[in-house]
CSV table of C-alpha atoms and ligand atoms in Angstrom, one decimal:
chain,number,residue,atom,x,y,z
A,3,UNK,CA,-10.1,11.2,-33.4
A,4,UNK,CA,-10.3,7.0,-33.9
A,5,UNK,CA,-13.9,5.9,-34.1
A,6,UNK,CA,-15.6,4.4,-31.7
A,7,UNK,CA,-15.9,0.9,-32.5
A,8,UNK,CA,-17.1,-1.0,-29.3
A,9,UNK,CA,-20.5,-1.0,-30.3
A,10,UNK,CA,-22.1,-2.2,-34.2
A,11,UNK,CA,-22.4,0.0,-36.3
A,12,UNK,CA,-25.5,-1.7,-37.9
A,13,UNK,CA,-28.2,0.2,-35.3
A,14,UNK,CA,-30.9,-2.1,-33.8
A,15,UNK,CA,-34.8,-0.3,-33.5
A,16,UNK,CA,-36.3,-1.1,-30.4
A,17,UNK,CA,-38.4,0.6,-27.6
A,18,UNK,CA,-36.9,0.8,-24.3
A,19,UNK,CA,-39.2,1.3,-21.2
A,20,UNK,CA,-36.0,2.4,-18.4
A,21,UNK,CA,-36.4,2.5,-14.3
A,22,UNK,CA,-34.6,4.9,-11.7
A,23,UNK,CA,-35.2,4.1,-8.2
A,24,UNK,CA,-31.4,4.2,-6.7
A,25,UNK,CA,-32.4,6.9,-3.5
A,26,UNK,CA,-35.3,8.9,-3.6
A,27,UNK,CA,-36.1,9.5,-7.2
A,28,UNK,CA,-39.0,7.1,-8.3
A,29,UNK,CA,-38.7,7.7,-12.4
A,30,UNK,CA,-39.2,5.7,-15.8
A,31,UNK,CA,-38.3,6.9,-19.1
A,32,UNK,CA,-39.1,5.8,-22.6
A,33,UNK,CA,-36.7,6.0,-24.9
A,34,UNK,CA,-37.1,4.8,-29.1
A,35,UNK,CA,-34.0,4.5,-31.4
A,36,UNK,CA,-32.1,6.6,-28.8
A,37,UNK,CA,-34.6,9.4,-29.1
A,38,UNK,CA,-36.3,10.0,-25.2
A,39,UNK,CA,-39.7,10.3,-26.1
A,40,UNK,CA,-40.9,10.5,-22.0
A,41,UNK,CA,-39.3,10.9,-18.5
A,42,UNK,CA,-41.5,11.0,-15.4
A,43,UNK,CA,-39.8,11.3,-12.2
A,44,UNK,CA,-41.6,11.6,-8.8
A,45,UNK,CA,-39.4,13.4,-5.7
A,46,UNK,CA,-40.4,12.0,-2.9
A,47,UNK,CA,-41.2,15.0,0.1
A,48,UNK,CA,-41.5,12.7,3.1
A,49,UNK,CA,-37.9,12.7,3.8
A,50,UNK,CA,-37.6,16.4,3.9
A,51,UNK,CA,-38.6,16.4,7.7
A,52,UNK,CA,-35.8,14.1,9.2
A,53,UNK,CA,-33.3,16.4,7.3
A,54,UNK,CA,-31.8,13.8,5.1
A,55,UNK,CA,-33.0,10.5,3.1
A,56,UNK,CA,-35.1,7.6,5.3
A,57,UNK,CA,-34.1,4.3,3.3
A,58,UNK,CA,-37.2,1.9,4.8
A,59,UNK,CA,-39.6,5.2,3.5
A,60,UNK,CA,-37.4,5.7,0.6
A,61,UNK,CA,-38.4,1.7,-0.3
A,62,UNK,CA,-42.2,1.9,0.6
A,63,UNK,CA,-42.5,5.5,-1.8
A,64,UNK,CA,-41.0,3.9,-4.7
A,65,UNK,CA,-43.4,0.9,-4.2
A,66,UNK,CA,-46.3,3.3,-4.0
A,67,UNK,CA,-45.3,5.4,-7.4
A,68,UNK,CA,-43.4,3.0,-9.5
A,69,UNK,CA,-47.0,2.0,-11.1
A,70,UNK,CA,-48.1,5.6,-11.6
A,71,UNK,CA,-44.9,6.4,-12.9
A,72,UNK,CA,-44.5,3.9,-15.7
A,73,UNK,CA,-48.3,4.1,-16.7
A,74,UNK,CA,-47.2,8.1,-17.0
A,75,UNK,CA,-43.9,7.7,-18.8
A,76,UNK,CA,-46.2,4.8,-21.4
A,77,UNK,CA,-49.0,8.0,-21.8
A,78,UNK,CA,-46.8,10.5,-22.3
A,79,UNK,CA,-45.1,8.3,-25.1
A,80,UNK,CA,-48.7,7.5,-26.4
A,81,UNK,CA,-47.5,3.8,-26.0
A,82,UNK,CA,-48.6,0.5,-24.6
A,83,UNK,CA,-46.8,-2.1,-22.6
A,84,UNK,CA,-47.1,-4.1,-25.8
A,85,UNK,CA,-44.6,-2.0,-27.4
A,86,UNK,CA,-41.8,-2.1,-25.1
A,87,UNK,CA,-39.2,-4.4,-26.4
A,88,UNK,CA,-36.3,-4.4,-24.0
A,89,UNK,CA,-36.6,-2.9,-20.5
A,90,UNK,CA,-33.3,-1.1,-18.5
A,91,UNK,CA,-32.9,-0.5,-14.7
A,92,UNK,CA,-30.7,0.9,-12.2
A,93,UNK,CA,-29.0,-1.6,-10.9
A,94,UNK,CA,-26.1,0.1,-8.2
A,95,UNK,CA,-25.1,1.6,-7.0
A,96,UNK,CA,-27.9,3.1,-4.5
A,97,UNK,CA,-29.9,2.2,-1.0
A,98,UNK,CA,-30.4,-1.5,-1.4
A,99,UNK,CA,-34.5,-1.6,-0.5
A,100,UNK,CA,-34.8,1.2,-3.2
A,101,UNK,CA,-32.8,-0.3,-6.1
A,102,UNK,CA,-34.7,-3.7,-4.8
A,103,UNK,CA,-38.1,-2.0,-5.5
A,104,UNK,CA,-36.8,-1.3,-9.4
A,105,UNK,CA,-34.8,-4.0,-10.1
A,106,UNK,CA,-37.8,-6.4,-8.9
A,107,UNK,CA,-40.3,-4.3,-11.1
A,108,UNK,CA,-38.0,-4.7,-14.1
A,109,UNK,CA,-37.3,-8.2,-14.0
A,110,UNK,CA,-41.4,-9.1,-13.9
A,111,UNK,CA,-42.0,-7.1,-16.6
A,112,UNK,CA,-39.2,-8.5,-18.5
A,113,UNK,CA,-40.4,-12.2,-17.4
A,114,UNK,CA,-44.3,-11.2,-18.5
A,115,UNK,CA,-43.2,-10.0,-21.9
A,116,UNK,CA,-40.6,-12.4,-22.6
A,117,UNK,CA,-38.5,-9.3,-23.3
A,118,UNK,CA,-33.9,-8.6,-22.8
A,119,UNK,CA,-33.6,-7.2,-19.2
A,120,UNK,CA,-30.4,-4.6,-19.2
A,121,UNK,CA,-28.9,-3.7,-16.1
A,122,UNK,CA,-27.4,-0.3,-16.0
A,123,UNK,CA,-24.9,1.2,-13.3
A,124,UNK,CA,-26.2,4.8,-12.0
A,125,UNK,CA,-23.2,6.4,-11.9
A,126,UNK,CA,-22.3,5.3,-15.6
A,127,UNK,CA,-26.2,6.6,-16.8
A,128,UNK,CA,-25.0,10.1,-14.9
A,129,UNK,CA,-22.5,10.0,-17.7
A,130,UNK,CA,-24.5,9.4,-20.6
A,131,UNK,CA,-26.8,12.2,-19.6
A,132,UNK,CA,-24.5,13.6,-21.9
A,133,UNK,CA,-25.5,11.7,-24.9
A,134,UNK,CA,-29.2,12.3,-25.0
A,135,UNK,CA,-29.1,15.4,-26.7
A,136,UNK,CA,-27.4,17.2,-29.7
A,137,UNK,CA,-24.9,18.1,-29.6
A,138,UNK,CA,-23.1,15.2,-28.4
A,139,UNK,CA,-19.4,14.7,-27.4
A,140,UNK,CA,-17.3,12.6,-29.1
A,141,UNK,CA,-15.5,9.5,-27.9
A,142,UNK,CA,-12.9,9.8,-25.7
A,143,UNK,CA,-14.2,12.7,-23.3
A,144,UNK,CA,-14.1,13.5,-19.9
A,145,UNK,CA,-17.1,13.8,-17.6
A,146,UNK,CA,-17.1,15.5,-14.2
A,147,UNK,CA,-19.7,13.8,-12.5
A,148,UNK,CA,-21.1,15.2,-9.3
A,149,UNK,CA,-24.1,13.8,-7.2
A,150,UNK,CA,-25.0,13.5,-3.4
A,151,UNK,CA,-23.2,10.5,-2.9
A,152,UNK,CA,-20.0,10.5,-5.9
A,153,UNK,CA,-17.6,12.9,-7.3
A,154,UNK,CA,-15.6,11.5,-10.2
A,155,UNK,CA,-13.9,12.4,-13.1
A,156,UNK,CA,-14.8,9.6,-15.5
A,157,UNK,CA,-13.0,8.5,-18.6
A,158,UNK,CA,-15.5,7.9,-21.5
A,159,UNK,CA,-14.2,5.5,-24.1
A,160,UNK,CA,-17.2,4.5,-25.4
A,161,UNK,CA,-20.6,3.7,-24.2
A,162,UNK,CA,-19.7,0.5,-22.4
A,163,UNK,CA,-15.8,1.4,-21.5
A,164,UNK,CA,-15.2,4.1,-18.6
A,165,UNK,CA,-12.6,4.6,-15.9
A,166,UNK,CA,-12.7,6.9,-12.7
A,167,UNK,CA,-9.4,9.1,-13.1
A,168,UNK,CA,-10.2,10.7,-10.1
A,169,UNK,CA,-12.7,11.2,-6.9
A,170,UNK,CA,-13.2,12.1,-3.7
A,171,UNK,CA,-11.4,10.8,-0.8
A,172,UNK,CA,-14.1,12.3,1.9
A,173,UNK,CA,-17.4,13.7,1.2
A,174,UNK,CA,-19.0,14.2,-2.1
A,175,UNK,CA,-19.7,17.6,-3.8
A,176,UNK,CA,-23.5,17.2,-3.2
A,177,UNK,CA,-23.0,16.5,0.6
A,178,UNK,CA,-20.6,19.3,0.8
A,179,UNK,CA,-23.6,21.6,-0.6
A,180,UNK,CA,-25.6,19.7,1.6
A,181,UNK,CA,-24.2,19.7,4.9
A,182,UNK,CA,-23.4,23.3,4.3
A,183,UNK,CA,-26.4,24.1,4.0
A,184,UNK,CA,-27.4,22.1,7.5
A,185,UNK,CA,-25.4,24.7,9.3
A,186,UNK,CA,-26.9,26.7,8.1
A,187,UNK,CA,-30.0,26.0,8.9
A,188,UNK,CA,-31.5,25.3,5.8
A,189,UNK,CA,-33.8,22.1,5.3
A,190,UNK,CA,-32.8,19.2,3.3
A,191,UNK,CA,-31.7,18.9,0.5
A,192,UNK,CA,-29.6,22.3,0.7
A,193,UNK,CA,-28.1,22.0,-2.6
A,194,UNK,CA,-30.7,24.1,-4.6
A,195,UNK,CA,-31.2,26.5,-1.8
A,196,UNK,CA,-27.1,27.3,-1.4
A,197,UNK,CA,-27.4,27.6,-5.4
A,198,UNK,CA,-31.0,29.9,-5.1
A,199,UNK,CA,-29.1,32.6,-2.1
A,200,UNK,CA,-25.8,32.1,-4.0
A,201,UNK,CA,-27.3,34.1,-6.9
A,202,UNK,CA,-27.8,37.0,-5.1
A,203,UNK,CA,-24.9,37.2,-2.7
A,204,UNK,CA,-20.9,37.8,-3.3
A,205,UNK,CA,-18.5,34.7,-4.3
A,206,UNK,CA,-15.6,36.8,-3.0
A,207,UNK,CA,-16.5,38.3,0.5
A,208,UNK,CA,-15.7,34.9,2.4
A,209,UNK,CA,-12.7,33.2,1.3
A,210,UNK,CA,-12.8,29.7,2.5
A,211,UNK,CA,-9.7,27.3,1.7
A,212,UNK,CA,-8.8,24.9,-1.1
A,213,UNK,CA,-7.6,21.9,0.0
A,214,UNK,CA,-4.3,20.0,-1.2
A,215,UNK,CA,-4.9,16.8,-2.6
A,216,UNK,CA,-2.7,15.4,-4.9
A,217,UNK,CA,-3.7,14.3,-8.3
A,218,UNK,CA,-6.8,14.3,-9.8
A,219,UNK,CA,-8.8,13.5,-6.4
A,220,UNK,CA,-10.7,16.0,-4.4
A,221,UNK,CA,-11.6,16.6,-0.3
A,222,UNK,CA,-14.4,18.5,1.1
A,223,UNK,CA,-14.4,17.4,4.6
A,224,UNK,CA,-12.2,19.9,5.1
A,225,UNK,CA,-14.1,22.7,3.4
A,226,UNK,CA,-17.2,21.8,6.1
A,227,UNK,CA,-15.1,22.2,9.1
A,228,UNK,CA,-13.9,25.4,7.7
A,229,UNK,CA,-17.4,26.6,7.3
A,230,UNK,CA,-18.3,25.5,10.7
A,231,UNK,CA,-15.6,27.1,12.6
A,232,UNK,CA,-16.0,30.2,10.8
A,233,UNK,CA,-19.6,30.2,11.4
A,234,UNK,CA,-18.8,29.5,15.3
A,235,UNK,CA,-16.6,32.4,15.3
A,236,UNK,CA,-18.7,35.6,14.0
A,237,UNK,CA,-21.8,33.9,15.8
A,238,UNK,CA,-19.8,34.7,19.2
A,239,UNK,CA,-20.1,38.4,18.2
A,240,UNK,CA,-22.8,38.6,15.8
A,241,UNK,CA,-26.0,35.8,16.8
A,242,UNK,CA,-27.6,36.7,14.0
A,243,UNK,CA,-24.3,37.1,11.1
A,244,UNK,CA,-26.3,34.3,9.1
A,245,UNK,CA,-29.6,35.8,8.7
A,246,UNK,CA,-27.9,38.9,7.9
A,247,UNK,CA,-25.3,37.5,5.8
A,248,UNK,CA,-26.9,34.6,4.2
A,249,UNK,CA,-26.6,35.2,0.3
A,250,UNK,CA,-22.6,36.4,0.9
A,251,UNK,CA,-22.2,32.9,2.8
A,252,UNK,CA,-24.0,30.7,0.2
A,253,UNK,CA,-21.9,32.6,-2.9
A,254,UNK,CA,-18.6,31.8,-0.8
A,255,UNK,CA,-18.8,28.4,0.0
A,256,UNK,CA,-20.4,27.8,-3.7
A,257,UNK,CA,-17.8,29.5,-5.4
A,258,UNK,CA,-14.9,27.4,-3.4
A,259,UNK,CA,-16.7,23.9,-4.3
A,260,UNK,CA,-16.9,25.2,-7.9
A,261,UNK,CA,-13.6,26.1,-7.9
A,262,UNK,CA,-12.4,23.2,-6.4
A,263,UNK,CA,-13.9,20.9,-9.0
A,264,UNK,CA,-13.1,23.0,-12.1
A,265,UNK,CA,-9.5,23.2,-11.1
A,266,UNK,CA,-9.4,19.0,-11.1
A,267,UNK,CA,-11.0,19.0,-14.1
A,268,UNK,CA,-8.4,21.4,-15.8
A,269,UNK,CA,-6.0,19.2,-14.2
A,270,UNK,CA,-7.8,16.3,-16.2
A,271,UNK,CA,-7.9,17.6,-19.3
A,272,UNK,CA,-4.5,18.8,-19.5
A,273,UNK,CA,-3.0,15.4,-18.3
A,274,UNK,CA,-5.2,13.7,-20.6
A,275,UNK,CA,-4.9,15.8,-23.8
A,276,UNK,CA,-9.0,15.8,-23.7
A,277,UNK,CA,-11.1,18.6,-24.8
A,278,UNK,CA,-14.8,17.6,-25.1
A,279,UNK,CA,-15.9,18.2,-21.5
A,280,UNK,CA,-19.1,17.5,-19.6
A,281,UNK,CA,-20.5,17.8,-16.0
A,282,UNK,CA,-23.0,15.0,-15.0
A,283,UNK,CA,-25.1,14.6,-11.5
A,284,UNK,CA,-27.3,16.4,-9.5
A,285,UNK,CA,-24.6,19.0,-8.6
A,286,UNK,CA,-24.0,19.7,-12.2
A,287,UNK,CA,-28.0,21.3,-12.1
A,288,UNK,CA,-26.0,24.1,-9.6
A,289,UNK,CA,-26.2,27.6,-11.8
A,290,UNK,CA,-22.4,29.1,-10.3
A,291,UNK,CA,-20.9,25.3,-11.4
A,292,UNK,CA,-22.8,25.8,-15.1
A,293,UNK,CA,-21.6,29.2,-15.5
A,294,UNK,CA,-18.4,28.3,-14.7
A,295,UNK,CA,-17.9,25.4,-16.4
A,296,UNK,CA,-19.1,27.8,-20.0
A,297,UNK,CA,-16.4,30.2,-18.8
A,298,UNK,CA,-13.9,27.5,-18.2
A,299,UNK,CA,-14.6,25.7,-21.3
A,300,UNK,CA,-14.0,29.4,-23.3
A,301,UNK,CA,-10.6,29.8,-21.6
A,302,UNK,CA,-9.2,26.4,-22.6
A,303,UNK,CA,-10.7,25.8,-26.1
A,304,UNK,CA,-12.9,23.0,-24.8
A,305,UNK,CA,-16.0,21.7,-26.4
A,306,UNK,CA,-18.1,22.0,-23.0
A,307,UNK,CA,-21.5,19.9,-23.0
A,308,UNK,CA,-23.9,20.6,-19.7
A,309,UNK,CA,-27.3,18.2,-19.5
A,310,UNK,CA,-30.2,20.0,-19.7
A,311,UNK,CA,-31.9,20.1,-15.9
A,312,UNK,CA,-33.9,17.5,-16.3
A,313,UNK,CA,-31.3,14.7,-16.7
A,314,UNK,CA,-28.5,16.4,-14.4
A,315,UNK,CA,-30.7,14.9,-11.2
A,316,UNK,CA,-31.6,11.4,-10.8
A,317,UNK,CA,-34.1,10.7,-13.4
A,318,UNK,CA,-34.7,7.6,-15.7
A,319,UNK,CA,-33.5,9.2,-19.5
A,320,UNK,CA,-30.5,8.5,-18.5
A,321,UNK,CA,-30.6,4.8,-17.6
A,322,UNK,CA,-33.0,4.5,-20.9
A,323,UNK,CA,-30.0,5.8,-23.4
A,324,UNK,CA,-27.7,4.1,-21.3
A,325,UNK,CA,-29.6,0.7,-22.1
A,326,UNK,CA,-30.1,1.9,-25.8
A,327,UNK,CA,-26.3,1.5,-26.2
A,328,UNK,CA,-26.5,-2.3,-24.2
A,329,UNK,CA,-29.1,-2.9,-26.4
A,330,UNK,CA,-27.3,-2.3,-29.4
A,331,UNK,CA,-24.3,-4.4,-27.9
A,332,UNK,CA,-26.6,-7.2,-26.9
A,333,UNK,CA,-25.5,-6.6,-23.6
A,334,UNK,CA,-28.2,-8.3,-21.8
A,335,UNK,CA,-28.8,-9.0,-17.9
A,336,UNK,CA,-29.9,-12.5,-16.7
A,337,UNK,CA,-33.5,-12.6,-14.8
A,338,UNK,CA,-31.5,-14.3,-11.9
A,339,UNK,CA,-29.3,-10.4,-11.6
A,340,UNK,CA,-29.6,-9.1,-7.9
A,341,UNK,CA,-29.3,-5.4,-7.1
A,342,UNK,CA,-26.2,-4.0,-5.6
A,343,UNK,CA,-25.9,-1.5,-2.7
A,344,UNK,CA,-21.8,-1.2,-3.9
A,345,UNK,CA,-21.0,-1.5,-7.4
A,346,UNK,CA,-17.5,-2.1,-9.4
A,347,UNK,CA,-17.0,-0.3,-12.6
B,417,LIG,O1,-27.5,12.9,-8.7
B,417,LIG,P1,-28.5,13.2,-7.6
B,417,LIG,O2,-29.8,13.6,-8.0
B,417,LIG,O3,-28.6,12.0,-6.7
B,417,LIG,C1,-27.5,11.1,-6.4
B,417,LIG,O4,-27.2,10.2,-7.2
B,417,LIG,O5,-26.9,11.4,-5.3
B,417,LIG,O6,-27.7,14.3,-6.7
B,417,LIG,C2,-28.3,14.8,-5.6
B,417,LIG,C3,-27.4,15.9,-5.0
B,417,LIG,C4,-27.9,16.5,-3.7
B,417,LIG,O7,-26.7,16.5,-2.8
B,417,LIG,C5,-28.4,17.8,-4.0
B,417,LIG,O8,-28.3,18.8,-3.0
B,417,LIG,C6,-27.5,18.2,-5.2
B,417,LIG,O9,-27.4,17.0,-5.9
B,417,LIG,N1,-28.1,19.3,-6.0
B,417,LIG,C7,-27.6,20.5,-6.1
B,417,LIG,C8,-28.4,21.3,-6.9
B,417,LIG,N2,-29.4,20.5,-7.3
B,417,LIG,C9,-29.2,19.3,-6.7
B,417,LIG,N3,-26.5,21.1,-5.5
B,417,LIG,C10,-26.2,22.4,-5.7
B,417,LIG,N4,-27.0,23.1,-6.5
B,417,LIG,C11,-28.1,22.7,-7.1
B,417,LIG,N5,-28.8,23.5,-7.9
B,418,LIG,ZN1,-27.6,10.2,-9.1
């Protein structure tokens, strides 16, 4: 395999304080010569009562913790502000007030300290979740990057180079959990819960379609109107078929979505000749998706790397080692850089 040599060789030491606040993930990291030394991330509950995220509560949370959260992530370091020498942030893509709350944090910190601001894209840390522990993959590789609001397979030249070879043309594989779940009836966000009754239940009793999309792009708007019709129809005989079924229904529909994104990803690496492969994103914390990603990788001779929990969700160790690699390019943000709701790779 050709070295990677968009990045210098000659390795730059530097402390990097990094900040997550795309949705509703307040988190900050510290990360030294590429090592993570803290992460902190606060959830916030509020929005679990309207059933899905509140972007003006989202905002006024991530003002409230991002304080408490950077004084944790210094403590946990046993560090100072005095030490930091570069700071990284989310900067899209994500709900605009949120990634406003961050971005605004970081650039006054990087103003006070006289210190490089990095701006990091959130879909591009996901990715390089990947790199923050041994062992890594090497350079190219495909990622599989799954989160409420993307599905993509990513290209992964290098740090700084990366192409979407595919994606979805609907929903995303996190709302596909996630709306699943809302019918449900399970509170928000369903994900983990589908994933918690889908270990106990049978991934063959219901089998729900797989779509047709050409290529390497997916489609789950399909798969929820499946699931909702087919719920509509045993509820006409049976009120009570999801209570009693519950476990059998969660396996089902987590067993199609897995299958549905493993199959694209064969697809990938096939097309592509690729064989280190990793899953990225919140979705990529789901156990059936982990499980069968191992088996997968087994079956087709792929070096298979899976984040550990902790960095598959939105959490700041992931913008930190993504701004380790800027760092080390010089790739450095000016203090006039505004957030971005949208954001082009
Ligand atoms: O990456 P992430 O934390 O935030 C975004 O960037 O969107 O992903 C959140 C998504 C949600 O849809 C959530 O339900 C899903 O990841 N998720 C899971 C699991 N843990 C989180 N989905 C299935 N199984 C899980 N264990
Ligand atoms: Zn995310």
């Amino acid at each position: 395999m050709c070295p990677d040599l968009s990045y210098p060789v000659l390795i730059l030491s530097t402390t990097i304080l990094a900040i997550e606040s795309s949705c509703d993930e307040t988190s900050a990291a510290i990360c030294t010569d590429g090592k993570i030394l803290s992460n902190i991330i606060a959830s916030q509950k509020i929005h679990e009562q309207y059933g899905g995220v509140v972007p003006e509560l989202a905002s006024r949370a991530h003002i409230q913790h991002i304080v408490p959260v950077v004084d944790q992530a210094l403590s946990n370091a046993g560090l100072t502000l005095s030490s930091v020498g570069a700071i990284a942030f989310t900067h899209s893509p994500g709900l605009i007030g949120s990634l406003l709350v961050g971005s605004q944090f970081a650039k006054s910190i990087a103003l006070a300290l006289d210190i490089p601001l990095i701006a990091v894209h959130h879909m591009q840390a996901h990715v390089l979740a990947n790199l923050i522990d041994d062992p890594k993959p090497e350079f190219p590789f495909l990622c599989l990057t799954v989160s409420g609001g993307h599905t993509q397979i990513v290209l992964c030249e290098s740090p700084m180079k990366m192409q979407v070879i595919g994606e979805t043309i609907d929903d995303a594989a996190g709302e596909a959990f996630d709306k699943s779940a809302k019918l449900l009836g399970l509170p928000y966000p369903g994900g983990p819960l589908v994933d918690k009754y889908a270990r106990l239940g049978n991934p063959e009793k219901y089998p729900f379609p797989e779509p047709r999309v050409p290529g390497l792009d997916f489609s789950f708007s399909g798969l929820k109107t499946s699931i909702l019709y087919f719920l509509q129809e045993h509820a006409k005989n049976q009120p009570q078929f999801i209570e009693h079924n519950l476990p059998d229904i969660c396996a089902s529909i987590q067993h199609r979505i897995v299958s549905i994104l493993l199959n694209k990803l064969i697809k990938a690496s096939i097309r592509t000749g690729i064989r280190d492969v990793c899953i990225a994103g919140g979705v990529s914390a789901n156990s059936g998706l982990r499980q069968a990603m191992l088996e997968t990788g087994k079956n087709h001779h792929w070096n298979t790397f899976i984040p550990a929990f902790e960095y598959c969700t939105d959490n700041a160790a992931m913008v930190a080692i993504s701004g380790y690699y800027k760092f080390q390019a010089g790739a450095f943000a000016p203090l006039s850089i505004s957030a971005s709701a949208r954001a082009e790779w």
